[in-house]
XYZ file of C-alpha atoms in Angstrom:
531
model
C 3.595 -124.122 27.959
C 2.426 -127.097 25.958
C -1.150 -126.333 26.924
C -0.994 -122.754 25.726
C 0.333 -123.758 22.308
C -2.476 -126.277 21.837
C -4.987 -123.563 22.784
C -3.612 -121.046 20.232
C -3.690 -123.641 17.428
C -7.292 -124.462 18.172
C -8.327 -120.830 18.203
C -6.505 -120.072 14.909
C -8.302 -122.998 13.261
C -11.677 -121.627 14.292
C -10.887 -118.134 13.015
C -9.696 -119.422 9.686
C -12.800 -121.520 9.078
C -15.082 -120.477 6.123
C -17.871 -119.413 8.397
C -15.784 -117.180 10.550
C -14.200 -115.492 7.509
C -17.659 -114.712 5.972
C -18.734 -110.988 5.702
C -21.661 -111.873 7.884
C -19.413 -112.935 10.658
C -20.057 -110.162 13.140
C -17.083 -111.094 15.245
C -14.778 -110.705 12.221
C -16.482 -107.438 11.087
C -16.169 -105.965 14.483
C -12.574 -107.034 14.819
C -11.616 -105.628 11.388
C -13.797 -102.405 11.768
C -15.577 -102.855 8.397
C -18.724 -100.736 7.714
C -21.479 -100.766 5.101
C -21.172 -97.989 2.506
C -24.318 -97.348 0.413
C -24.731 -95.015 -2.633
C -27.793 -92.952 -3.547
C -26.965 -91.983 -7.149
C -30.059 -89.794 -7.653
C -30.730 -91.123 -11.152
C -27.190 -92.009 -11.961
C -25.909 -95.515 -12.689
C -26.194 -97.798 -9.659
C -23.299 -98.632 -7.311
C -23.686 -101.674 -5.006
C -23.346 -101.258 -1.286
C -20.443 -103.087 0.403
C -18.378 -103.225 3.574
C -15.061 -101.469 3.808
C -13.032 -99.319 6.129
C -11.876 -96.736 3.478
C -12.928 -95.559 -0.020
C -9.715 -94.827 -1.870
C -11.111 -93.244 -5.078
C -14.197 -91.288 -6.108
C -16.984 -93.812 -6.799
C -17.992 -93.506 -10.463
C -21.570 -93.007 -11.593
C -22.956 -91.474 -14.766
C -26.206 -89.750 -15.698
C -27.312 -88.688 -19.163
C -27.327 -84.894 -19.807
C -26.034 -84.188 -16.329
C -22.768 -83.122 -14.816
C -21.592 -84.868 -11.629
C -20.763 -82.354 -8.874
C -19.634 -84.682 -6.069
C -20.667 -86.979 -3.150
C -22.254 -85.721 0.051
C -23.277 -87.368 3.341
C -26.460 -85.250 3.556
C -29.330 -85.901 1.199
C -29.924 -82.133 0.817
C -26.204 -81.620 0.146
C -25.920 -79.358 3.158
C -22.822 -81.207 4.314
C -19.349 -80.619 2.986
C -18.402 -82.233 -0.283
C -16.489 -85.449 0.425
C -12.824 -85.638 -0.449
C -11.190 -88.968 -1.290
C -9.686 -91.180 0.041
C -12.555 -91.274 2.598
C -12.233 -93.304 5.839
C -15.454 -94.824 7.268
C -16.287 -94.639 10.956
C -19.788 -96.109 10.723
C -22.296 -97.386 8.228
C -22.746 -94.544 5.727
C -24.841 -93.509 2.725
C -23.329 -91.171 0.107
C -25.569 -88.989 -2.085
C -24.607 -87.988 -5.646
C -25.141 -84.335 -6.628
C -25.884 -83.472 -10.238
C -26.486 -80.373 -12.305
C -28.551 -80.704 -15.477
C -26.873 -80.053 -18.862
C -28.806 -78.270 -21.602
C -28.292 -77.922 -25.294
C -26.734 -74.557 -26.220
C -26.690 -73.224 -29.794
C -24.801 -70.213 -31.176
C -26.232 -67.967 -33.917
C -23.134 -65.987 -34.914
C -25.007 -63.831 -37.492
C -22.255 -63.969 -40.078
C -19.427 -64.439 -37.653
C -17.201 -67.482 -37.421
C -19.176 -70.652 -36.525
C -19.272 -72.020 -32.966
C -20.408 -75.652 -32.624
C -23.325 -76.420 -30.316
C -22.837 -78.508 -27.189
C -24.478 -79.450 -23.917
C -23.404 -77.785 -20.690
C -24.670 -76.650 -17.338
C -22.573 -73.469 -17.276
C -20.619 -71.466 -19.850
C -17.593 -70.139 -18.020
C -15.965 -67.942 -20.679
C -17.471 -65.809 -23.411
C -17.497 -67.753 -26.701
C -15.320 -66.104 -29.342
C -16.508 -65.382 -32.877
C -15.074 -63.035 -35.507
C -16.544 -61.096 -38.408
C -14.657 -58.929 -40.883
C -15.169 -55.139 -40.649
C -17.329 -55.556 -37.584
C -16.953 -55.180 -33.863
C -18.502 -57.830 -31.644
C -21.022 -56.191 -29.307
C -22.002 -59.200 -27.194
C -24.231 -62.322 -26.929
C -27.972 -62.050 -26.450
C -30.705 -64.627 -25.779
C -33.150 -62.861 -28.119
C -32.746 -62.503 -31.891
C -33.704 -58.807 -31.708
C -31.028 -58.198 -29.065
C -33.540 -56.900 -26.582
C -32.484 -56.784 -22.956
C -28.935 -56.760 -21.717
C -25.987 -58.591 -23.208
C -25.056 -61.901 -21.524
C -22.422 -61.802 -18.791
C -20.135 -64.773 -18.299
C -19.905 -67.208 -16.583
C -23.543 -68.029 -17.501
C -25.575 -70.818 -15.829
C -28.026 -72.655 -18.120
C -31.522 -73.494 -16.895
C -32.956 -74.676 -20.204
C -31.888 -75.300 -23.802
C -30.678 -71.926 -25.056
C -29.744 -70.159 -28.305
C -27.184 -67.328 -28.120
C -27.316 -64.588 -30.777
C -24.172 -62.610 -31.688
C -24.631 -58.854 -32.046
C -22.361 -56.967 -34.411
C -21.665 -53.330 -35.196
C -20.101 -52.518 -38.525
C -16.701 -50.773 -38.525
C -16.279 -47.644 -40.662
C -13.214 -45.523 -41.494
C -13.201 -41.965 -40.195
C -10.822 -39.369 -41.663
C -10.201 -35.878 -40.263
C -9.584 -32.690 -42.230
C -8.111 -30.389 -39.563
C -7.999 -27.266 -41.772
C -4.584 -26.217 -40.556
C -4.742 -27.775 -37.126
C -2.521 -30.557 -35.835
C -3.165 -33.879 -37.567
C -5.661 -36.420 -36.257
C -4.997 -40.017 -37.354
C -7.653 -41.977 -39.245
C -9.544 -44.433 -37.087
C -11.720 -47.469 -37.738
C -14.667 -47.687 -35.390
C -18.411 -47.965 -35.099
C -18.748 -44.650 -33.296
C -16.721 -41.688 -32.041
C -17.245 -41.421 -28.289
C -15.865 -37.894 -27.756
C -14.692 -34.846 -29.663
C -11.302 -35.510 -31.369
C -8.566 -33.107 -30.257
C -6.590 -30.863 -32.587
C -4.828 -27.551 -32.011
C -4.017 -24.563 -34.167
C -1.901 -21.635 -32.986
C -3.989 -18.547 -32.481
C -7.298 -20.389 -32.882
C -9.830 -22.307 -30.805
C -11.470 -25.506 -32.094
C -15.176 -24.728 -32.488
C -16.281 -28.218 -33.554
C -16.374 -30.873 -36.298
C -18.618 -30.837 -39.341
C -19.747 -33.347 -41.969
C -19.168 -30.985 -44.903
C -16.395 -28.746 -46.171
C -18.635 -25.671 -45.904
C -19.003 -26.340 -42.185
C -22.800 -26.207 -42.176
C -23.625 -29.593 -40.575
C -22.156 -29.958 -37.085
C -21.455 -33.292 -35.383
C -22.373 -34.031 -31.762
C -20.479 -36.583 -29.712
C -20.743 -39.467 -29.138
C -21.394 -39.901 -32.861
C -22.740 -43.176 -34.318
C -21.228 -44.050 -37.702
C -23.289 -45.416 -40.550
C -20.701 -45.145 -43.325
C -17.117 -44.136 -44.016
C -16.913 -40.489 -43.043
C -14.673 -37.415 -43.235
C -15.018 -34.819 -40.499
C -13.955 -31.180 -40.998
C -12.597 -28.955 -38.218
C -13.993 -25.470 -37.681
C -11.779 -22.869 -36.033
C -12.503 -19.542 -34.346
C -9.941 -16.810 -33.718
C -8.511 -17.039 -30.206
C -9.180 -13.988 -28.013
C -5.895 -14.614 -26.174
C -3.284 -14.435 -28.915
C -0.147 -12.669 -27.716
C 1.558 -9.693 -29.323
C 4.479 -7.503 -28.262
C 4.732 -3.750 -27.746
C 8.262 -2.308 -27.800
C 9.126 1.189 -26.553
C 12.117 3.015 -28.034
C 13.553 6.301 -26.728
C 15.535 8.766 -28.796
C 19.252 8.665 -28.042
C 21.184 11.798 -27.059
C 22.563 12.004 -30.606
C 18.959 12.789 -31.674
C 19.270 10.357 -34.572
C 19.028 6.778 -33.283
C 16.660 5.085 -30.826
C 17.188 2.468 -28.104
C 14.763 -0.159 -26.808
C 14.007 0.575 -23.159
C 10.976 -1.611 -22.427
C 9.019 -4.500 -23.933
C 5.475 -5.555 -22.960
C 3.278 -8.526 -23.891
C -0.469 -8.182 -24.468
C -3.282 -10.408 -25.713
C -5.889 -9.814 -28.390
C -8.085 -11.573 -30.922
C -6.281 -13.271 -33.793
C -6.438 -11.245 -37.037
C -7.804 -8.192 -35.245
C -5.802 -5.010 -34.737
C -3.626 -4.507 -31.683
C -4.545 -2.035 -28.960
C -1.089 -0.760 -28.107
C -0.832 2.446 -26.089
C 2.050 4.815 -25.556
C 3.498 5.117 -22.061
C 4.321 8.239 -20.114
C 8.041 8.843 -19.904
C 9.258 12.052 -18.292
C 10.946 14.270 -20.843
C 9.721 12.284 -23.867
C 6.684 12.329 -26.144
C 5.545 9.517 -28.477
C 5.489 9.726 -32.233
C 2.382 8.624 -34.075
C 2.479 4.870 -34.596
C 0.337 2.330 -36.494
C -1.393 -0.591 -34.807
C -0.495 -4.059 -36.063
C -2.609 -7.012 -37.164
C -2.408 -9.713 -34.500
C -0.843 -12.724 -36.198
C -1.919 -16.198 -35.068
C 1.647 -17.249 -34.274
C 2.148 -14.417 -31.773
C 4.858 -12.738 -33.875
C 3.198 -9.315 -34.142
C 5.254 -6.393 -32.778
C 4.116 -2.802 -32.345
C 7.051 -0.394 -32.098
C 6.483 2.979 -30.416
C 9.179 5.642 -30.734
C 9.554 8.482 -28.242
C 11.324 11.731 -29.096
C 13.042 13.858 -26.511
C 10.989 16.863 -25.483
C 12.231 20.070 -27.047
C 12.156 23.400 -25.266
C 13.263 26.910 -26.185
C 15.438 29.165 -24.051
C 14.670 32.867 -24.429
C 17.362 35.255 -23.198
C 16.045 38.347 -21.397
C 18.403 41.345 -21.122
C 16.803 42.290 -17.763
C 17.478 45.988 -18.284
C 20.465 45.563 -20.515
C 20.811 46.352 -24.191
C 21.503 44.205 -27.238
C 19.980 41.119 -28.831
C 20.391 37.351 -28.476
C 18.813 34.574 -30.479
C 16.676 31.945 -28.804
C 18.378 28.599 -28.126
C 16.824 25.127 -28.653
C 17.431 22.403 -26.034
C 16.419 18.724 -25.802
C 15.551 16.875 -22.640
C 18.473 14.833 -21.307
C 20.997 16.431 -23.693
C 23.589 18.700 -22.030
C 24.310 21.897 -23.959
C 26.300 25.079 -23.348
C 24.339 28.297 -23.008
C 25.029 30.864 -25.675
C 27.620 33.473 -24.767
C 26.060 36.640 -23.404
C 25.913 39.512 -25.863
C 23.850 41.941 -23.727
C 25.441 44.940 -22.032
C 24.431 47.441 -19.346
C 26.340 50.670 -18.768
C 28.343 50.654 -15.533
C 27.264 47.036 -14.876
C 28.940 43.681 -15.346
C 27.173 40.520 -16.498
C 27.420 37.827 -13.789
C 25.194 35.061 -15.192
C 21.646 33.907 -15.951
C 18.716 33.154 -13.649
C 15.227 31.757 -14.105
C 13.751 34.947 -12.660
C 14.737 38.595 -12.590
C 16.072 38.432 -9.052
C 16.856 34.745 -8.462
C 19.992 33.968 -6.475
C 20.537 30.725 -8.415
C 22.650 31.493 -11.440
C 24.050 29.847 -14.522
C 27.391 31.234 -15.586
C 28.120 32.481 -19.074
C 28.363 29.512 -21.511
C 27.666 27.005 -18.698
C 26.654 23.473 -19.731
C 23.054 22.951 -18.591
C 20.766 19.910 -18.529
C 16.979 19.676 -18.305
C 15.858 23.224 -17.681
C 12.413 21.766 -18.478
C 10.837 18.332 -19.067
C 7.826 19.713 -20.959
C 7.665 19.579 -24.732
C 7.633 22.934 -26.544
C 8.136 24.808 -23.263
C 9.641 28.306 -23.355
C 12.178 29.019 -20.631
C 13.170 32.618 -19.861
C 16.693 33.202 -18.632
C 17.251 36.658 -17.177
C 20.610 38.373 -17.349
C 21.983 39.128 -13.903
C 23.969 42.348 -13.514
C 26.528 43.530 -11.054
C 26.572 47.295 -10.425
C 30.195 47.785 -11.268
C 33.041 45.979 -12.917
C 34.086 42.386 -12.360
C 37.722 41.891 -13.204
C 40.520 39.372 -12.836
C 44.233 39.872 -12.563
C 44.464 39.581 -16.325
C 41.601 41.983 -17.222
C 42.393 44.904 -14.895
C 44.451 46.453 -17.676
C 41.228 46.970 -19.699
C 39.470 48.772 -16.832
C 38.665 52.438 -17.542
C 37.451 54.421 -14.522
C 38.083 57.865 -15.963
C 34.728 58.321 -17.672
C 32.223 57.165 -15.036
C 28.779 58.679 -14.626
C 28.084 57.359 -11.111
C 29.930 55.867 -8.178
C 31.385 52.523 -9.204
C 32.160 49.135 -7.613
C 35.058 46.967 -8.676
C 34.798 43.273 -7.813
C 37.992 41.315 -8.274
C 37.845 37.526 -8.556
C 40.449 34.822 -8.811
C 44.098 34.762 -7.828
C 45.770 38.136 -7.217
C 49.088 39.441 -5.922
C 50.634 42.734 -4.884
C 51.204 43.427 -8.554
C 47.426 43.216 -9.028
C 46.956 45.612 -6.105
C 49.380 48.051 -7.725
C 47.402 47.993 -10.990
C 44.130 48.550 -9.121
C 45.628 51.468 -7.219
C 46.679 53.109 -10.506
C 43.184 52.616 -12.007
C 41.544 54.147 -8.882
C 43.902 57.120 -9.127
C 42.312 57.939 -12.529
C 38.679 57.495 -11.385
C 36.297 60.415 -11.755
C 33.721 58.965 -9.289
C 33.915 57.211 -5.929
C 35.162 53.584 -6.048
C 34.221 50.621 -3.839
C 36.771 47.808 -4.046
C 35.679 44.205 -3.255
C 38.500 41.668 -2.893
C 36.422 39.063 -0.981
C 36.407 36.526 -3.828
C 40.134 36.598 -4.474
C 42.831 34.276 -3.247
C 46.586 34.386 -2.881
C 46.894 37.888 -1.448
C 48.729 37.595 1.922
C 49.800 41.169 2.593
C 49.122 44.660 1.334
C 52.407 46.466 1.195
C 53.115 49.892 2.645
C 51.746 52.877 0.674
C 49.757 50.482 -1.611
C 46.739 52.853 -1.882
C 48.391 55.955 -0.569
C 46.636 59.130 -1.740
C 43.688 57.339 -3.468
C 41.034 59.818 -2.424
C 38.330 58.202 -4.641
C 38.541 54.935 -2.675
C 35.293 54.883 -0.654
C 35.116 51.301 0.718
C 37.168 48.114 0.671
C 36.495 44.433 1.495
C 39.608 42.400 2.300
C 40.066 38.743 1.302
C 40.256 35.988 3.949
C 43.804 35.155 2.777
C 45.109 38.531 3.967
C 47.483 38.467 6.984
C 49.128 41.938 7.190
C 48.546 45.512 6.120
C 51.668 47.638 5.788
C 52.164 51.130 7.202
C 50.634 54.008 5.325
C 48.966 51.479 2.958
C 45.925 53.778 2.994
C 47.727 57.071 3.697
C 45.597 60.097 2.870
C 42.614 57.979 1.647
C 40.361 60.724 2.933
C 37.115 59.272 1.463
C 37.616 55.767 2.860
C 34.563 55.208 5.057
C 34.387 51.407 5.450
C 36.801 48.478 5.610
C 35.563 44.893 6.081
C 37.491 41.696 6.780
C 35.989 38.623 5.052
C 37.256 36.355 7.810
C 34.691 37.197 10.485
C 36.249 34.922 13.142
C 39.637 36.571 13.197
C 41.130 39.225 15.476
C 43.333 41.968 14.040
C 45.920 43.839 16.023
C 46.754 47.418 15.096
C 50.228 48.691 15.945
C 50.023 52.497 16.309
C 53.175 54.623 16.334
C 52.944 58.322 16.991
C 56.278 60.122 17.241
C 58.285 58.108 19.694
C 55.297 56.392 21.410
C 53.837 53.056 20.341
C 50.588 51.304 21.355
C 48.520 48.373 20.119
C 44.779 48.001 19.535
C 42.975 44.646 19.143
C 39.948 44.683 16.844
C 37.528 41.761 16.663
C 34.758 43.533 14.842
C 35.251 42.710 11.123
C 34.123 46.192 10.128
C 36.825 48.680 11.054
C 36.604 52.341 11.569
C 38.325 53.521 8.428
C 40.290 56.106 10.340
C 42.343 53.290 11.856
C 43.642 52.582 8.351
C 44.401 56.137 7.449
C 47.683 57.855 8.373
C 47.170 61.515 9.187
C 49.446 64.477 9.970
C 49.050 66.151 13.310
C 51.250 69.180 13.081
C 54.644 67.871 12.119
C 54.096 64.468 13.771
C 53.418 61.560 11.456
C 51.191 58.699 12.741
C 51.799 55.251 11.430
C 49.343 52.357 11.569
C 50.131 48.755 10.605
C 47.860 45.684 11.023
C 48.457 42.004 11.520
C 46.095 39.085 11.886
C 46.332 37.419 15.276
């Protein structure tokens, strides 16, 4: 133990001697890992080489008119730029990289002054201002030839930059009724300014009020300027056409349809009447097409008028024509024609038409054509048409031919009694038609007894029974017809003390079944009932 301590003290004394501590002491250098660092400043201020294990800060060197870019381990700067602190692993040489600075001058051409300086690169565009001018860029030629400088800009020689300016002018716009365009201050107008005017299309801008000198865009300004708008009428300006039809009162009109069309502003409209059945248009004026689209053309349509002419169709007398209007219901005039031994039963559109209009009937739209003439022909019934209330006016005593009586409406046995009395006075043969009556259920006994002028009879469907001797001694009765064709009638026949029945399905009866005749002193009785 004592020996080891003496050995350590001896060794420490050797290491701490001036020789051993010298930078040339290889044993010490190797033990402390110190390396030589050399500097190639490439024209910059010199830096002495020395031994160290780490370079804490960027070594400083300077070079006139040059900008230091960093230290590299490769002489061609192909290595990465060194970052500090930098730890050495061997003897090393560092190479300084420089970029040359050049004098740069600025000719602002009336703009605010920019001081000259030396630099290798100009990163941002230098700013200069000049009243009433727009800065157009920096150029390297006084005549501004070539392209404007883009920044950042790397200098390769002393350089003068020239500022290019474009003077600002005020432009005003006279829109001549169009929407306003604000004044602008600029050196040029890149595109056509927009303005609108209802009913018009912008044709262009002009330098004079008379609109003789057009402007093309983009337009370079050389002075303060006023531009004038030129407008052309729009071909697509809207206008309205309204259609009014005459009301049924023939005085007022109602709007039934509205249409929108387009035409050229300030020209005349091209409205056309429409076809409406039963109507015709009145003359109407066209309208000037206003720019704001407010123009309205109103077309009025009158109801077509037609005339009804009444034709007596063999009868006698006169009737005035009657005026009708399409869509307006109106009663036909009361018939004033007459035909001897005939009854008026209505009007038809032809002499023999089965379709009839009754006397004074309300009719609508006999025609849709304007100024048409419609003939209505009187329709006649060969005989008399009576009701229970008009039988009293019937005169059959002065006939010139055989006559038919058609009874209509509600009747009763009282009506039958009146008819029987009228037939008793007839001077010609009578046919009696009860088919269009109602309410008659039975014909009582002896109702037409002795009426030798009764030739035929048609019974109503309401009839249920025919009493005995109802047609006693009607010697001229040749035909009897039941209106109800689906019924079966049963005849009860009594002759003296014997009685028999006969069923008849045929609606036309042999008239002798209805008659009661004498055979010697025996009276035959017939009565009928509906099964």
